[in-house]
XYZ file of C-alpha atoms in Angstrom:
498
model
C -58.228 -2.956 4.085
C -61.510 -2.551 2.189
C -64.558 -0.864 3.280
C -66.526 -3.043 1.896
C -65.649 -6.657 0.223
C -66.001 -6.441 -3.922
C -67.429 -9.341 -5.348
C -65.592 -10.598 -8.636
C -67.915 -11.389 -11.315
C -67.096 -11.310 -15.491
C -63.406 -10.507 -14.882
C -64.233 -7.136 -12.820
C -64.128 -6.408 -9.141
C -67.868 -4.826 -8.460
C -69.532 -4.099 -5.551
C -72.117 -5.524 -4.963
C -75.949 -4.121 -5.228
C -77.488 -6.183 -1.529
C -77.774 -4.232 0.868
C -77.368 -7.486 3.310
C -74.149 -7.655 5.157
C -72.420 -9.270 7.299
C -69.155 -7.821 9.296
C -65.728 -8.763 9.003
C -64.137 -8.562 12.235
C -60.517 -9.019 13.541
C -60.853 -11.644 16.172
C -57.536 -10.447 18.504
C -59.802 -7.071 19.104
C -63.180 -7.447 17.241
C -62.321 -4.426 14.957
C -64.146 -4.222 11.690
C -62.197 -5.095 8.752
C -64.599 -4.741 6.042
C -68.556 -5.422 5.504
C -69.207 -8.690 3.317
C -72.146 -8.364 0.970
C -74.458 -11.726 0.624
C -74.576 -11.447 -3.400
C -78.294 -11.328 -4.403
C -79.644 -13.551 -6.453
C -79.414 -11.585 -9.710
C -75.244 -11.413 -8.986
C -75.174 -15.273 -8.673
C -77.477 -15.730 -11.526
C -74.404 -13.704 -13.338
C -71.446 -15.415 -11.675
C -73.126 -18.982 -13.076
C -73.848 -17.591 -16.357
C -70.683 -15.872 -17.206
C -68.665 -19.339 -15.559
C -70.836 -21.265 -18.232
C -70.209 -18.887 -21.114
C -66.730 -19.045 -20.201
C -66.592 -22.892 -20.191
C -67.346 -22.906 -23.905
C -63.970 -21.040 -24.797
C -61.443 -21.705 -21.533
C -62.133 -25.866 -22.420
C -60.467 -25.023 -26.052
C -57.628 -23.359 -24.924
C -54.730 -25.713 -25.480
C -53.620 -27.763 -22.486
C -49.834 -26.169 -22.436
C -51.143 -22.814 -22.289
C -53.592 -23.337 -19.379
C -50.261 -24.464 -17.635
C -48.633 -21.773 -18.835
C -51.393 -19.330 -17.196
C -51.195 -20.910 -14.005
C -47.335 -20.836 -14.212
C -47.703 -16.723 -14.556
C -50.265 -17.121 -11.057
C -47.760 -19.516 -8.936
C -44.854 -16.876 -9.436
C -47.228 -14.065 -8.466
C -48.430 -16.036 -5.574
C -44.882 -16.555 -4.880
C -43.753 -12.683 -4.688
C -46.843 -11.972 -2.715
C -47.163 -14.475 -0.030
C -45.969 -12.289 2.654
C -48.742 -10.019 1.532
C -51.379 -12.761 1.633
C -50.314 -14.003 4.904
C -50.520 -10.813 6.436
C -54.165 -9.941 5.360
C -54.655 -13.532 6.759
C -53.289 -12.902 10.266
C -55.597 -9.951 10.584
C -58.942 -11.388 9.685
C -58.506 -15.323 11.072
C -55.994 -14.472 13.946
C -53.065 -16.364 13.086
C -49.518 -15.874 13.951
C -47.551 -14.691 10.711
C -45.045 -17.868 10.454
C -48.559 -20.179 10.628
C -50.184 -17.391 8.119
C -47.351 -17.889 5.637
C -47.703 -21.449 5.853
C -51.255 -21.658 5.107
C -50.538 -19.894 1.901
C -47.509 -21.975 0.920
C -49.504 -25.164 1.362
C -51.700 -23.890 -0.935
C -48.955 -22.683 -3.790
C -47.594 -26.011 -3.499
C -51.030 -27.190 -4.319
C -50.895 -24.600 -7.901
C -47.353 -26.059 -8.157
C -49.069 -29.724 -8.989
C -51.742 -27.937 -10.957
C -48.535 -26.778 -13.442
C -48.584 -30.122 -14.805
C -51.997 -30.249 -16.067
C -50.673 -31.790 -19.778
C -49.445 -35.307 -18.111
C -51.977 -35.132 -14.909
C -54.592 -35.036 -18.278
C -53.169 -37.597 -20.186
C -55.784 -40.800 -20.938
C -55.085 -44.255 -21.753
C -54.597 -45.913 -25.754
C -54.309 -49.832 -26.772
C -54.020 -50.350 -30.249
C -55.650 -53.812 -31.279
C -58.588 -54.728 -28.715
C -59.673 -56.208 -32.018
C -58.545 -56.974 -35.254
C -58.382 -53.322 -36.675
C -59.745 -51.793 -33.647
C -58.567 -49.588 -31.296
C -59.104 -47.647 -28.489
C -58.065 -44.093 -26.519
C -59.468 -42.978 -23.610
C -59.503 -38.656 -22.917
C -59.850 -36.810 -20.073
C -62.333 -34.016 -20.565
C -63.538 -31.344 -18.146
C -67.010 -31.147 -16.573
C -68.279 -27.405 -16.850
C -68.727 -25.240 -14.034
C -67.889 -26.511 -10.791
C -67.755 -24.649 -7.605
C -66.457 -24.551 -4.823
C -67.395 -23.747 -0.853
C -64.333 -23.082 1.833
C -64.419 -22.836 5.345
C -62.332 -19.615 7.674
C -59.720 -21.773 9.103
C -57.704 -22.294 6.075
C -58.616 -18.848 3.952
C -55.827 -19.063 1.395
C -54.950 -22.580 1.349
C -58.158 -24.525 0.758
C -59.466 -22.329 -1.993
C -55.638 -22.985 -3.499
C -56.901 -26.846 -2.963
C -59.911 -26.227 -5.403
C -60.189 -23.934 -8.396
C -56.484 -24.111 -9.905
C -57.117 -27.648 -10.364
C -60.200 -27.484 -12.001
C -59.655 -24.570 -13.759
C -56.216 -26.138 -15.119
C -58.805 -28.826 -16.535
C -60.193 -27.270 -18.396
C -63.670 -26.040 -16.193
C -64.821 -22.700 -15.117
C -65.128 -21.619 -11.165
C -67.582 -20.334 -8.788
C -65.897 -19.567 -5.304
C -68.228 -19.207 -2.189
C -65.127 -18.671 0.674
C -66.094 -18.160 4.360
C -68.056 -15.077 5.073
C -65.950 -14.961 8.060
C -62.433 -14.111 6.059
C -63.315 -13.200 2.808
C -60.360 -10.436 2.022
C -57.680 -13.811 1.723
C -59.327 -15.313 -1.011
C -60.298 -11.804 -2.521
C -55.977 -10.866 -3.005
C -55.934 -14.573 -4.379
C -58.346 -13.255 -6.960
C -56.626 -10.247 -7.762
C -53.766 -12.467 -8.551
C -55.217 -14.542 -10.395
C -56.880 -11.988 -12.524
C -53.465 -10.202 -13.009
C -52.027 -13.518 -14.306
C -54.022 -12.728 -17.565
C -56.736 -15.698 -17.585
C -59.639 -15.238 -19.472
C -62.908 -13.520 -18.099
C -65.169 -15.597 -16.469
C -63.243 -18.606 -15.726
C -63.227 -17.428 -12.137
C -65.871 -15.764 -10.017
C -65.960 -15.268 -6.729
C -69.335 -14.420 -4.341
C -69.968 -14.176 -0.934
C -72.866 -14.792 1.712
C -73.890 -17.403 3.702
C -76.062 -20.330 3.714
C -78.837 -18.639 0.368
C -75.460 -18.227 -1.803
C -74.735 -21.741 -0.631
C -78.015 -23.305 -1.527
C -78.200 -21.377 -4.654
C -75.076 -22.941 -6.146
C -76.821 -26.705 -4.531
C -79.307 -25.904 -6.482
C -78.483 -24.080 -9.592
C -78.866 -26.950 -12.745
C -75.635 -25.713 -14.266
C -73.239 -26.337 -11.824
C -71.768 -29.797 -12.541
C -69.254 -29.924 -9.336
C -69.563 -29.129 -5.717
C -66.398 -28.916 -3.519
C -67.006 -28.437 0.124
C -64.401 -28.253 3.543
C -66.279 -27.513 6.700
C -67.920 -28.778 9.951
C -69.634 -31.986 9.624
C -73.499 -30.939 9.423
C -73.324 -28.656 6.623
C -71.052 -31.154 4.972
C -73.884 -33.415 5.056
C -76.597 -30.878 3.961
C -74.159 -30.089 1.156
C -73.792 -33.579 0.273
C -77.380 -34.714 0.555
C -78.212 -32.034 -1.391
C -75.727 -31.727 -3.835
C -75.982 -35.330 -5.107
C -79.744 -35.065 -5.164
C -79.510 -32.726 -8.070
C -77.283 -34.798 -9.355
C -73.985 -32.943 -8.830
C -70.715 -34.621 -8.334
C -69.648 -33.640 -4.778
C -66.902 -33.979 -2.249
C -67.248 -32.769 1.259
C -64.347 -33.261 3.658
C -65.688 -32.629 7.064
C -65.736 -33.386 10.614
C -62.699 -34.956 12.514
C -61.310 -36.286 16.257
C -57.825 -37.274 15.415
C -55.892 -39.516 17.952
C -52.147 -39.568 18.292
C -50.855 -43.150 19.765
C -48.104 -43.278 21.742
C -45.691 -46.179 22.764
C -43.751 -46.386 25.768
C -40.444 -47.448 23.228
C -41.017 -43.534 21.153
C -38.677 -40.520 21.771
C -40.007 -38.847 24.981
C -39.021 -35.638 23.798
C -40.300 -36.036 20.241
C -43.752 -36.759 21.247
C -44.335 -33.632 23.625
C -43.056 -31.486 21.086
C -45.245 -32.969 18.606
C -48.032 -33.231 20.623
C -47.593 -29.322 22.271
C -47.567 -28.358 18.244
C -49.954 -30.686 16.677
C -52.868 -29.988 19.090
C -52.863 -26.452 19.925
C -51.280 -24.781 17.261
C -53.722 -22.563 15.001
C -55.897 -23.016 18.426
C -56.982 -26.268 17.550
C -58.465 -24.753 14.645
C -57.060 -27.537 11.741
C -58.974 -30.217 11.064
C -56.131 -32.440 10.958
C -55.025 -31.004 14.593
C -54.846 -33.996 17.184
C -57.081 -33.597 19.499
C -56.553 -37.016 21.749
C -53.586 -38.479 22.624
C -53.829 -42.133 22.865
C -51.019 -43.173 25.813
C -50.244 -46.952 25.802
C -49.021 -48.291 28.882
C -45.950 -46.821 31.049
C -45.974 -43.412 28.610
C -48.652 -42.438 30.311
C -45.636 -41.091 33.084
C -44.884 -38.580 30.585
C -48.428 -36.529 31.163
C -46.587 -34.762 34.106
C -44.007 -33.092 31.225
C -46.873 -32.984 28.066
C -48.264 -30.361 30.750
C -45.782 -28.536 31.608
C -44.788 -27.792 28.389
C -48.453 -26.830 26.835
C -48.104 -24.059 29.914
C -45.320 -22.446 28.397
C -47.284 -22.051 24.857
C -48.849 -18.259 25.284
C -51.356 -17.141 23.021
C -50.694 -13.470 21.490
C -51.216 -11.229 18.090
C -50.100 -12.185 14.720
C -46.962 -10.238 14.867
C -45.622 -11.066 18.451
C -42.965 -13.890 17.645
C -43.045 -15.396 20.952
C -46.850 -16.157 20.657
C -47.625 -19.720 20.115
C -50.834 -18.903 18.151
C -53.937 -16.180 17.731
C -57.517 -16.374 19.089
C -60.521 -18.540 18.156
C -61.942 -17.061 14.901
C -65.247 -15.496 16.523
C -67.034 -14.730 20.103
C -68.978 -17.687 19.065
C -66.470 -19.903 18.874
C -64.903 -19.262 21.921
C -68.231 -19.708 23.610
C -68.630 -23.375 22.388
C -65.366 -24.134 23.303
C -65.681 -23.042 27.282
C -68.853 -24.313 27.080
C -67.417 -27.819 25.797
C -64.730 -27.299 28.481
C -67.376 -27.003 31.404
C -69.264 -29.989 30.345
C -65.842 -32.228 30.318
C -65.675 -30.990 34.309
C -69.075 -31.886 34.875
C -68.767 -35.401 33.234
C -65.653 -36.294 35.025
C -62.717 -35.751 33.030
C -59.435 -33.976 35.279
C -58.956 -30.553 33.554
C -55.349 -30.432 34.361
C -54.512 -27.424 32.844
C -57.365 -24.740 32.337
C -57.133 -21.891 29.591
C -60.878 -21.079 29.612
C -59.906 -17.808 31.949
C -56.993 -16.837 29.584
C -56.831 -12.679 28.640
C -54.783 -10.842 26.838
C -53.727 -7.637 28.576
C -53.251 -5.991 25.471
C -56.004 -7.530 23.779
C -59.128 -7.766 26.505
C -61.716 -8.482 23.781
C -59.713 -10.921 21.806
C -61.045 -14.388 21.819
C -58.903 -16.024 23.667
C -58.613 -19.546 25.095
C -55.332 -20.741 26.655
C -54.221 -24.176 26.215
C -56.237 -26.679 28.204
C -55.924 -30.606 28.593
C -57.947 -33.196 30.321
C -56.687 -36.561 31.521
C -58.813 -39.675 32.542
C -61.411 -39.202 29.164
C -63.639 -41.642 28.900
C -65.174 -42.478 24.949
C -68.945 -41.434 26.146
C -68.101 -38.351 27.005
C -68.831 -35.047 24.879
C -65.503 -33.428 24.662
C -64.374 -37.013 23.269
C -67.631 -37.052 20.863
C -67.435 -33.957 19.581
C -65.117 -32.449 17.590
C -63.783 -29.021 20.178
C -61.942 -27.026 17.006
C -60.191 -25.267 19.504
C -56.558 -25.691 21.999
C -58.003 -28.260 24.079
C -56.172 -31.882 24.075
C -57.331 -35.143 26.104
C -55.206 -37.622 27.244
C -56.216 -41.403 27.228
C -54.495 -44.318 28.147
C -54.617 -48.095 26.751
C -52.921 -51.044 27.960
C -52.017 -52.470 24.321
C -51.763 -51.087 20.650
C -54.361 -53.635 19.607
C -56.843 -51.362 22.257
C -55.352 -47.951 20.652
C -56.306 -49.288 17.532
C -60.100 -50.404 18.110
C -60.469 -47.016 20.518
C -59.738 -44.766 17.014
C -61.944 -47.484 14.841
C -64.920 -46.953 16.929
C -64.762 -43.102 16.646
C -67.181 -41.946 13.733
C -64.666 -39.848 11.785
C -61.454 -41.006 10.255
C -59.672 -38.346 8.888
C -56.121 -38.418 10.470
C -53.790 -40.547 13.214
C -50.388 -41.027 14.054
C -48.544 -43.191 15.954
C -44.839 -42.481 17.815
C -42.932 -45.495 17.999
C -39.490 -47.017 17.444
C -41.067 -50.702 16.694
C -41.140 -51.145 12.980
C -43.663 -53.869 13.907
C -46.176 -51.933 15.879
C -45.853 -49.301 13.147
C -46.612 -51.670 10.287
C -49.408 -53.277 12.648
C -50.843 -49.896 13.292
C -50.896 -48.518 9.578
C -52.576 -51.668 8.198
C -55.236 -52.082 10.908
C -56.142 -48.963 11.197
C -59.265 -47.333 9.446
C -58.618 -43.935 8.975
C -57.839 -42.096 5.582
C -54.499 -40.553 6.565
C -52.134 -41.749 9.296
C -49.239 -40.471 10.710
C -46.063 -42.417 11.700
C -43.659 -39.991 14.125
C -45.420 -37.470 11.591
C -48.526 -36.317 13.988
C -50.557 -33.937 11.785
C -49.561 -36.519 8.379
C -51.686 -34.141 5.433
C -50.130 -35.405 2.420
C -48.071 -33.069 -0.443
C -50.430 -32.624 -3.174
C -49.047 -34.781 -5.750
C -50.709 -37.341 -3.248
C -54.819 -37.259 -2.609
C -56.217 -35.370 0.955
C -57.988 -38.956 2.158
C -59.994 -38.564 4.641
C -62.124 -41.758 5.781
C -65.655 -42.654 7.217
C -67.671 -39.813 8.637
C -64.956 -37.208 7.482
C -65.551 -37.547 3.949
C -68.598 -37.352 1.407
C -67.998 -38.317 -1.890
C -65.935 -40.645 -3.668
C -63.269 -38.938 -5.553
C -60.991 -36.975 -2.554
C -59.198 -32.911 -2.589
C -56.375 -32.413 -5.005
C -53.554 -35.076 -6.374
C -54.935 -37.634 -9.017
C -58.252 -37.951 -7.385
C -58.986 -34.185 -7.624
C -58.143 -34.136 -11.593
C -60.414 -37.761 -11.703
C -63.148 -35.407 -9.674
C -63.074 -32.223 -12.082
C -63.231 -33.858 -15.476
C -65.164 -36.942 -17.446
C -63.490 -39.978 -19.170
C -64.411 -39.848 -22.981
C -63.702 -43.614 -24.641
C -63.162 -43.753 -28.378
C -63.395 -46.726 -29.886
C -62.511 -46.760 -33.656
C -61.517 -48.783 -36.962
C -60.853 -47.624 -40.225
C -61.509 -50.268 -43.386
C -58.612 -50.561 -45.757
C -59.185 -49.712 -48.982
C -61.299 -52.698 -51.105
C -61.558 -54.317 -47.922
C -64.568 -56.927 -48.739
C -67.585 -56.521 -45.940
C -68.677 -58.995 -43.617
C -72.367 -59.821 -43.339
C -74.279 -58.355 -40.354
C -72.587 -59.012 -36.745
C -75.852 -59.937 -34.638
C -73.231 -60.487 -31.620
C -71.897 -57.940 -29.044
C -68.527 -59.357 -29.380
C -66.202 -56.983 -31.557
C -64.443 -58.636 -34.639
């Protein structure tokens, strides 16, 4: 591991001149992994400056060949990911087999960026008038940047810069101060793929860097994943100085479930989908939604979240790592305490949880609460961590206005066999992404990441169509060419085109 995280600025891995730092720390024993340098504000002066002298080459380069580029950084993504995913384990926690996912979902994210030329392809209709027609291009922005949270080190930086770079803009990555050394091997990969110098950069540091790039008059693009406060600063901000933004945020994702579903099916989803990565996905489900009779089935949901033990990345019989930081373990027990003291029956209890191998780890074993109520703060607040509640409802229609009156929409799911309750549930609901027998439903990336209400800022969402809309500007031609000793009109004192 480094000593000391480089920053990558101009095409060259430098270390950085601030003497600021903050640690990099393995969160199963609180080792240091590497100090993280906040990049002054001369080095992000240079990272914006050398993304916009960049821009005015990289948006020549033919189409095909930025393709090409990113086909050479897939296949090296490819024959590394094993590599990735272990530098991920260390410094976010994760068990390897959820490591190597988080970096697959992200090549499969620089897959879809391979097909830049017909994802970039505008619109032409010959004849809007007599003699006149018109094309429509696709065109890319400038420098755009982007801002990624710890829980998703490889993938959601993967979500981001490929795409825009593939259209043409350059990059400015901000990742997590928390798990910086991911996205740094992602750089080195991408830098070995042979792009140009200066269509990626890559700083770190904490909220300045973050307000710098907010700020900074040539950044065209802001894209932001993270807890819903910042999101909003970011947003608020970002739009302000008239950036184009999009800040996927907070969640509280419910999973319904109807008496007619597969018993067995649902526990294993649920065990899976709400404390795998330790609740630490912010498309986990955090509240299942029980209608009627399968509420009988609590009894067996809890025995079989007691089996799931929490361990080291390379133990294959642990069900998943510790909380990223001391901090966020201590929100979590502290959110746990509060649903005791508010009334909700803590029916399994992993605030007590150690690792005897791993004392210092930050652990929390899987918890669940049954008899939440919606005014209470574990159900108003988003935990992040391996804590499920259990609700009950007498009807869909109830399941349905229950998850509608929650602030945030960013995932559901329902488990049913009823093809009618299913197509009742997907149309009424009003959340960006649902789920049916799928409980954690984030879509491939040929598809948009559509998060709803209080989840998502912006207008344009995270990779698929949407992303490529997001990262470049529609240019309109309109044109007509006179034939040769065509006779002129007279003056057209209309706006109608003849």
């Amino acid at each position: 591991m480094d000593s000391r995280v480089p920053l990558y600025l101009e095409g060259q891995f430098v270390d950085s001149t601030s003497t600021r730092t903050l640690p990099n720390l393995n969160p199963v024993n609180q080792q240091k992994l590497a100090d993280v340098p906040c990049a002054s504000e001369s080095e992000m002066a240079r990272a914006v400056a050398s993304a916009k002298a960049a821009f005015e080459t990289w948006k020549e380069v033919p189409v095909p060949e930025r393709a090409r580029l990113m086909m050479r950084f897939l296949q090296l993504l490819k024959d590394n990911q094993d590599d990735i995913a272990e530098t991920l384990s260390h410094e976010t926690g994760k068990v390897f087999a959820d490591a190597k996912g988080d970096v697959w979902r992200g090549i499969e994210v620089v897959e879809h960026a391979c097909g830049i030329p017909s994802l970039m392809m505008g619109e032409t209709v010959e004849n809007v008038a007599r003699d006149i027609d018109t094309s429509s291009y696709m065109q890319p922005l400038g420098v755009c940047a982007g801002i990624t949270p710890f829980n998703f080190p490889a993938m959601i930086p993967l979500w981001m810069f490929p795409l825009a770079i593939a259209c043409g803009n350059t990059f400015v990555l901000k990742p997590s101060e928390q798990d910086p050394l991911t996205p740094m091997k992602i750089a080195r990969l991408f830098d070995e793929a042979g792009f140009p110098k200066g269509v990626l950069q890559v700083v770190h540091g904490d909220r300045e860097q973050v307000d710098y790039l907010l700020n900074h008059p040539d950044i065209r693009a802001i894209s932001f994943v993270g807890s819903a406060p910042v999101g909003q600063h970011i947003y608020k901000t970002g739009t302000a100085n008239l950036k184009r933004v999009q800040c996927m945020t907070g969640a509280k994702n419910h999973m319904v479930v109807m008496p007619d579903a597969d018993k067995r099916q649902v526990i294993n989803n649920l065990v899976g989908a709400s404390v795998g990565a330790a609740g630490q996905r912010c498309m986990a489900i955090s509240v299942a939604v029980f209608v009627g009779s399968s509420i009988e089935w609590l009894d067996e949901l809890k025995e079989e979240l007691g089996k799931v033990t929490p361990g080291a990345w390379d133990d294959a019989s642990a069900g998943y790592g510790p909380l990223i930081s001391v901090r966020a373990r201590e929100r979590v027990i502290d959110l746990i305490g509060q649903g005791k003291k508010e009334g909700a029956n803590c029916v399994l209890d992993g605030s007590d949880f150690r690792h005897s191998d791993f004392p210092d780890g930050n652990w929390v074993g899987p918890t669940m609460f049954s008899g939440v109520k919606p005014d209470m703060t574990i159900y108003k607040e988003e935990i992040f961590g391996p804590v499920l509640l259990a609700m009950q409802v007498d009807t869909i229609e109830e399941a349905v206005e229950l998850i509608n009156n929650n602030p945030f929409g960013n995932g559901t799911s329902l488990f049913t066999n009823s093809g009618g309750a299913a197509r009742y549930f997907q149309h009424h609901i009003q959340v960006g992404q649902v789920g049916i027998n799928v409980p954690i439903p984030v879509p491939l990336p040929f598809f948009s990441f559509t998060g709803w209400r209080n989840s998502f800022y912006g207008d344009q969402h995270a990779y698929g169509k949407q992303a490529v809309r997001f990262y470049t500007e529609t240019k309109t031609v309109v044109s007509r060419w006179f034939h040769h000793g065509e006779e002129a009109q007279g003056p057209n004192m209309t706006i109608q085109m003849r």
